[in-house]
XYZ file of C-alpha atoms in Angstrom:
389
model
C -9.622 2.899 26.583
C -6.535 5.464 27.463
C -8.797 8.593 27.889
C -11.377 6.778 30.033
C -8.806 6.372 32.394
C -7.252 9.716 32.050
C -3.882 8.902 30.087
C -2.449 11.013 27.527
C -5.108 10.755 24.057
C -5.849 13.181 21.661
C -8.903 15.217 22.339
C -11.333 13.412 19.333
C -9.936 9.343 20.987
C -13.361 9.184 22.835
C -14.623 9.510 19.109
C -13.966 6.203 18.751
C -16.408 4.735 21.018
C -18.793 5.950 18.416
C -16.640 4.269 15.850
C -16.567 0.867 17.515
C -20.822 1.138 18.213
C -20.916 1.569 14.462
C -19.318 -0.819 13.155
C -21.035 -3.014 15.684
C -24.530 -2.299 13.530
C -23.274 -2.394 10.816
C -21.816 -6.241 11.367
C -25.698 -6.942 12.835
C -27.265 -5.128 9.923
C -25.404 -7.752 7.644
C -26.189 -10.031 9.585
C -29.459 -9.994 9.744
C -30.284 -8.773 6.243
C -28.187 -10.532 4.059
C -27.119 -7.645 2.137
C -24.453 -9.090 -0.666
C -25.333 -7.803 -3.828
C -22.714 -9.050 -6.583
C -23.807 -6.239 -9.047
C -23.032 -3.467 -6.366
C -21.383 -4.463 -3.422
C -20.840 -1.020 -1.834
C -24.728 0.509 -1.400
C -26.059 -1.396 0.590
C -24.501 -1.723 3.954
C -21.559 0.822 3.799
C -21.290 3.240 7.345
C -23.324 6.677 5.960
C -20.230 8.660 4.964
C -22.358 12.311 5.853
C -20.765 11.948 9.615
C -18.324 9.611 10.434
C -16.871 9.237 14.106
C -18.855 12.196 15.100
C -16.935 14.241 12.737
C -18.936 15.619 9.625
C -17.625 15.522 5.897
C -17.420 18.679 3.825
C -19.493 18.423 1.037
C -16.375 18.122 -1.263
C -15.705 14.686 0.531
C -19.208 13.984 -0.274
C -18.879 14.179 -3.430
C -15.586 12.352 -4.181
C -16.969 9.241 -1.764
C -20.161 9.674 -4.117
C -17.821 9.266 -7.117
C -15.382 6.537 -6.420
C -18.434 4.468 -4.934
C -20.375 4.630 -7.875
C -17.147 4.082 -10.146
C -16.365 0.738 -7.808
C -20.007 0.047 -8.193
C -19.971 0.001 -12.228
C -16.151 -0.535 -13.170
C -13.677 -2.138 -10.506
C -16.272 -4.557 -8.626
C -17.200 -6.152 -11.742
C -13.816 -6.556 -12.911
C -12.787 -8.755 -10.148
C -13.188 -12.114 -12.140
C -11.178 -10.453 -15.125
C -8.355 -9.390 -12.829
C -8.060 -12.778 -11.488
C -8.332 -14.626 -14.835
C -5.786 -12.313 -16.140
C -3.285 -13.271 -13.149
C -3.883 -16.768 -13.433
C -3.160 -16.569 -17.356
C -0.010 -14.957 -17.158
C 1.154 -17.482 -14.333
C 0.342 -19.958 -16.672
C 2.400 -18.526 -19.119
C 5.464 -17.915 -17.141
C 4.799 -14.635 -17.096
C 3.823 -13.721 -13.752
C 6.495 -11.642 -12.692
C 7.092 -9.736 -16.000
C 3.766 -8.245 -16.695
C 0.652 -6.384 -14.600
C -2.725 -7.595 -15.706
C -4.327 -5.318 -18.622
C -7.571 -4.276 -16.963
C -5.249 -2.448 -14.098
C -3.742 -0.298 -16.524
C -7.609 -0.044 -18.294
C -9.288 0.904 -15.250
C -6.331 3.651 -14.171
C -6.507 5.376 -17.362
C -10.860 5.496 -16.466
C -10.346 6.633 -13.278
C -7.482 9.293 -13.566
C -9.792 10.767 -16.518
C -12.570 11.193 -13.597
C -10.177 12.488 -11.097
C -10.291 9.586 -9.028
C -6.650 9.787 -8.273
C -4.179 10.088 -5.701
C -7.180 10.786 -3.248
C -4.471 10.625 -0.292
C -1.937 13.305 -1.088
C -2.660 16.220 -0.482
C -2.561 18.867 -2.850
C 1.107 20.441 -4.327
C 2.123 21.843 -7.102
C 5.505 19.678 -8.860
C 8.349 21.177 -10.713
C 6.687 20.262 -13.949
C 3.845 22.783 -13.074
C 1.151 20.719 -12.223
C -0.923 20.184 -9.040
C -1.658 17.022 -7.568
C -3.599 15.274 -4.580
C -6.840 16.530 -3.335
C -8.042 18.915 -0.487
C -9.247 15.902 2.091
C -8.569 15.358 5.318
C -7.172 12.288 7.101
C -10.846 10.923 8.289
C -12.567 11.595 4.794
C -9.719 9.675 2.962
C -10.255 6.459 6.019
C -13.574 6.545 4.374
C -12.284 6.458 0.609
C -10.102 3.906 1.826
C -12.954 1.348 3.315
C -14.557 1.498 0.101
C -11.474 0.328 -1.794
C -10.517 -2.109 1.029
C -13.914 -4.075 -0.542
C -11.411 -5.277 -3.317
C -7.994 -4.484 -1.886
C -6.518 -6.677 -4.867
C -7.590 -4.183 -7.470
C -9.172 -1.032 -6.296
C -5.877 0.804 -4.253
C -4.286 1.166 -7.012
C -6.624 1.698 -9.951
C -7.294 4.955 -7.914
C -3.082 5.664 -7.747
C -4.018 4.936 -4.228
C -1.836 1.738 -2.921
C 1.193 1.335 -0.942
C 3.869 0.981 -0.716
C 3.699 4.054 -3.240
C 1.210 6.194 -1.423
C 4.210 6.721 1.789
C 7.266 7.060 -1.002
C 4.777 9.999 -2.496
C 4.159 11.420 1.070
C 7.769 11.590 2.074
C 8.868 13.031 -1.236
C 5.965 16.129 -1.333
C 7.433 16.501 2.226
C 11.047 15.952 2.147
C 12.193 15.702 -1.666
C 13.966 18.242 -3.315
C 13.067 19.525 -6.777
C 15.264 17.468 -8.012
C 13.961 14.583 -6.429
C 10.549 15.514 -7.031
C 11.311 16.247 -10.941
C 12.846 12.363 -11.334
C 10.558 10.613 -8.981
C 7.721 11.845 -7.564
C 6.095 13.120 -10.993
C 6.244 9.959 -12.413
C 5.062 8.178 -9.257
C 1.244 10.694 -9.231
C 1.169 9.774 -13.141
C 1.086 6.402 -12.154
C 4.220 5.430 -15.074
C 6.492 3.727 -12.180
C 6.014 2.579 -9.013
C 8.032 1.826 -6.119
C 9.162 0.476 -3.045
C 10.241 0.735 0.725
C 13.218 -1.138 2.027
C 13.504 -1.271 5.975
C 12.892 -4.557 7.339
C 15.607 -6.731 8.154
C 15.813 -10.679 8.523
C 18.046 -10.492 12.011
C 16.358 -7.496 13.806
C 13.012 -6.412 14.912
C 12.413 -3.704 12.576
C 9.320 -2.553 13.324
C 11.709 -0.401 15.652
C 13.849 1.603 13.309
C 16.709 2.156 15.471
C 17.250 -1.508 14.904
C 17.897 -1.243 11.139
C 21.677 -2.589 10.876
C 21.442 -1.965 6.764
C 25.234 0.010 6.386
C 25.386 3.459 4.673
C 28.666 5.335 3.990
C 29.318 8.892 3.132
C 32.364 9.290 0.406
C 33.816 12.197 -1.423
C 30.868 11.961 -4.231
C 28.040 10.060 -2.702
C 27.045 7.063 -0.636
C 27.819 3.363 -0.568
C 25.040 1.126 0.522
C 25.496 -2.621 2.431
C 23.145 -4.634 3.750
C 19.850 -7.606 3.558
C 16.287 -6.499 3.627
C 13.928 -8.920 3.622
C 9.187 -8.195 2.855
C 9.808 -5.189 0.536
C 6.899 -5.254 -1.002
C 6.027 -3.960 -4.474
C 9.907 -4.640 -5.562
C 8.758 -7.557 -7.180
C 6.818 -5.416 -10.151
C 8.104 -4.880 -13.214
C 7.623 -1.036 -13.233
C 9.499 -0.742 -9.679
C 12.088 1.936 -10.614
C 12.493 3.438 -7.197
C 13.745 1.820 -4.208
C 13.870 4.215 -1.010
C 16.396 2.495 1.712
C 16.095 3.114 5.237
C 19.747 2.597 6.677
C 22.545 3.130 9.394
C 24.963 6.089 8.371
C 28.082 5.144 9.564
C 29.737 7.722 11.321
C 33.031 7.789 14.247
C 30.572 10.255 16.330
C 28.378 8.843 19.193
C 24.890 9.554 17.908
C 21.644 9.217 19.422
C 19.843 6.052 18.590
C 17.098 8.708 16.999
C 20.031 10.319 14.518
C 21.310 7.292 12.969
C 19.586 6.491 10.466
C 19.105 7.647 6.742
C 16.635 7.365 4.144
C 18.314 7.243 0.406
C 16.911 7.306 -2.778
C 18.550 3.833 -4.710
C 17.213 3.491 -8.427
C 16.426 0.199 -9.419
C 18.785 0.154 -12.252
C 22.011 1.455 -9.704
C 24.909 -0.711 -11.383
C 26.327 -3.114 -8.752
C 23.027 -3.141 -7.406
C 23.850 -6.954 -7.500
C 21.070 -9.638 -6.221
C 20.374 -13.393 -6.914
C 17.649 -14.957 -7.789
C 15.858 -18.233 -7.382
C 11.931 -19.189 -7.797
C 11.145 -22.643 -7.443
C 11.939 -24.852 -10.083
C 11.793 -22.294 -12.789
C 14.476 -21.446 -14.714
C 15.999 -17.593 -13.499
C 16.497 -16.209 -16.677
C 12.809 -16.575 -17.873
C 11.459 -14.407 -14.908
C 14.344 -12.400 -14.580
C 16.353 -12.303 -17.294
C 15.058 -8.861 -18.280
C 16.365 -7.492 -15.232
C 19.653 -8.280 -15.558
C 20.273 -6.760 -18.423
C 20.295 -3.503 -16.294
C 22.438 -4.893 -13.654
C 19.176 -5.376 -11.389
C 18.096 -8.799 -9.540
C 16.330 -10.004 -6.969
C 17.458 -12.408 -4.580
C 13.719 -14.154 -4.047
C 10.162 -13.806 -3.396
C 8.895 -14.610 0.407
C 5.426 -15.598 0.576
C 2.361 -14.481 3.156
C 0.188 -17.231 4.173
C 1.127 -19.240 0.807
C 0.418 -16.845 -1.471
C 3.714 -14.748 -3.716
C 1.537 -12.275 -4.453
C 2.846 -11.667 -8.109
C 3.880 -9.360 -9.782
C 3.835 -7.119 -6.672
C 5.617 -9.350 -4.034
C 7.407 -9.119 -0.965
C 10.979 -9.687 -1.713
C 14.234 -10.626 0.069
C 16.804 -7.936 -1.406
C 20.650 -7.726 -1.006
C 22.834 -4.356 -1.407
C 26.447 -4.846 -1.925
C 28.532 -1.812 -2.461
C 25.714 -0.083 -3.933
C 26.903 3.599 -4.926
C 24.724 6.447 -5.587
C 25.047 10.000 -5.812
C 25.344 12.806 -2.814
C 21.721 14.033 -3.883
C 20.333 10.586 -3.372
C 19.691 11.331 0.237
C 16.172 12.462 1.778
C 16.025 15.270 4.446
C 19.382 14.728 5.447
C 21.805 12.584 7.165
C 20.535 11.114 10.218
C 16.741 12.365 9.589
C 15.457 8.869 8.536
C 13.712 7.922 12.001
C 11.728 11.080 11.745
C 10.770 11.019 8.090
C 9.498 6.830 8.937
C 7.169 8.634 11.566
C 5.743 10.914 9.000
C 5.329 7.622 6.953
C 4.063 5.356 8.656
C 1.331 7.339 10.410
C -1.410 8.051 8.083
C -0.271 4.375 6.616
C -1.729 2.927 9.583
C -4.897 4.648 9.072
C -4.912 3.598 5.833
C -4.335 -0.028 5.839
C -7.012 0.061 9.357
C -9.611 1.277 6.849
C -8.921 -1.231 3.948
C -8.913 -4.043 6.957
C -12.230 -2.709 8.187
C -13.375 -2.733 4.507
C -12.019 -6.087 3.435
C -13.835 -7.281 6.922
C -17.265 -5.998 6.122
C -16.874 -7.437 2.669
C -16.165 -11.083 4.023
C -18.945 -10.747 5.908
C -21.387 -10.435 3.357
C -19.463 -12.909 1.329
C -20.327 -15.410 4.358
C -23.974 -14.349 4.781
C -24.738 -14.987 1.293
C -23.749 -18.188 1.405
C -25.315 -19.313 4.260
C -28.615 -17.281 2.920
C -28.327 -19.466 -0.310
C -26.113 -22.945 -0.092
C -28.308 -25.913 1.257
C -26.752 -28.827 3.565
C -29.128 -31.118 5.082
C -31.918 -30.124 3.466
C -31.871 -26.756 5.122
C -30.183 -23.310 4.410
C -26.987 -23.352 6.060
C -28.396 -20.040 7.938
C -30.989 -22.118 9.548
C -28.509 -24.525 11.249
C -28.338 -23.464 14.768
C -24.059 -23.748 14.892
C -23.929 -21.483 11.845
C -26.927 -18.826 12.897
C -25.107 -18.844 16.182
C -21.928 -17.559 14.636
């Protein structure tokens, strides 16, 4: 809408028009057709990945898309029902926040042996001497991330491909130091930890990051972190070793809005990392009391729509007088608000894609069942309220 009227747009924003007629057939092709297959949900009414938004694919893209479809097709689409059996068993069991599902770790191991893996990043060598990521571009990974959006639950990160790690690995290739890169990031592209992103506050609008009120003070030998943070998701799984807090510096000096903030690097296992922890009516120490043997808690799991979203979660946390090291800081002091930009842009493409996938998936979902569920004595599709919408 911004170029047609002349306003400041990159030179490809017109592309979209093409995007939006796409999708638009697609939607109708579904519609029409019926095309849910349970045994491969992916072939049949995905957007042809050749060109996409006027833009055309190299055939390296081609053949990665080619891959990971045909690996969702055989391995992670048909593990759906396990997944959720698995989840539902170790809820059962009390166990919910302690343990991931097996067939995540089963299916990781598959697809990192294929190559399927960290699709996003692109490609750098770490100090341990080995190269990771992948030579695509920002529009062939959109693609690779519609696919996976079909079973956003699972697929992200089978492929070492879900957030909130897939920013924390961006910033670091970017902005880490060795150092940083050696203890963190390595780990992080092996897919042995994970990790999480602490901005949002409870008392501010934080989607503007000059809001953050989160305290962070520079000592002789390293900074002291104070403050609430409320939605971090992925703190709430067990292999969460890394939190990366986005906070105020506090300094005597009038600084720009722009300069004030700081990203640092906060293990999970910092001593006097010190949170609380309730859940419900079940007892503390059987869902946390692992955790506090290092000194680490949690003060609670929110909830979207109803659901916890266990063991991954979206957590309120609390930092009081949390001390780390001098090195612990990314970029720089006062470089936070422009490493968040670097962040949170290709994010947004990313979760757009998964949305756009996870849409075209309900869809079928919705066709099926009118195509096949009788009411009336009649197929649902033939009742004029439900063909209508």
């Amino acid at each position: 809408m911004y170029i047609l009227f002349g306003n400041a747009s990159s030179a490809h924003a017109g592309a979209a028009k093409d995007c939006y007629l796409l999708f638009i057939q697609l939607g109708a092709s579904i519609g029409h057709e019926g095309g849910y297959n349970n045994d491969a949900l992916s072939n049949n009414n995905m957007v042809n990945p050749s060109v996409f938004m006027g833009l055309p694919l190299s055939p390296h893209a081609l053949q990665v898309y080619g891959k990971l479809q045909r690996f969702c097709d055989a391995r992670v689409f048909p593990s759906e029902s396990v997944h959720v059996a698995e989840l539902a068993a170790l809820k059962d069991a009390g166990r919910a926040w302690l343990e991931v599902p097996p067939i995540v770790e089963t299916l990781k191991a598959e697809a990192k042996a294929l190559g399927l893996w960290n699709l996003f990043l692109t490609k750098v060598t770490l100090p341990n001497g080995v190269t990771y990521g992948e030579t695509l571009t920002n529009v062939e990974y959109a693609l690779m991330c519609e696919l996976m959006g079909r079973c956003v639950t699972l697929a992200p990160e089978v492929f070492n491909c879900a957030a909130p790690d897939t920013g924390n690995m961006e910033i670091l290739s970017r902005f880490g130091t060795s150092e940083q890169q050696r203890r963190w990031l390595v780990p992080l592209c092996e897919g042995k930890i994970r990790s999480c992103f602490a901005m949002t506050e409870r008392y501010v609008a934080s989607s503007d990051a000059t809001n953050v009120c989160t305290q962070v003070e520079r000592c002789d030998d390293g900074y002291v972190i104070n403050g609430d943070k409320w939605y971090i998701s992925g703190a709430g799984d067990p292999r969460c070793q890394l939190i990366i807090v986005m906070g105020k510096i506090k300094s005597t000096e009038i600084l720009s809005p722009f300069r004030q903030q700081s990203m640092i690097l906060v293990p999970i296992d910092t001593p006097d990392c010190c949170f609380t922890v309730s859940y419900f009516c079940i007892p503390t120490f059987n869902i946390w009391g692992c955790w506090n043997l290092v000194r680490v808690s949690l003060k609670r799991p929110m909830h979207v729509f109803g659901y916890d979203d266990a063991p991954h979660g979206h957590l309120e946390v609390s930092f009081h007088n949390v001390k780390v090291p001098l090195t612990s800081i990314l970029l720089g002091d006062g470089r936070g608000f422009e490493i968040a930009q670097a962040r949170l842009g290709p994010g947004r493409i990313h979760h757009c894609m998964r949305a756009i996938g996870m849409a075209e998936r309900c869809m079928e979902l919705m066709v099926h069942r009118a195509k096949t569920r009788y009411a009336f004595q009649q197929l649902l599709a033939e009742n004029p309220v439900v063909a209508a919408s």
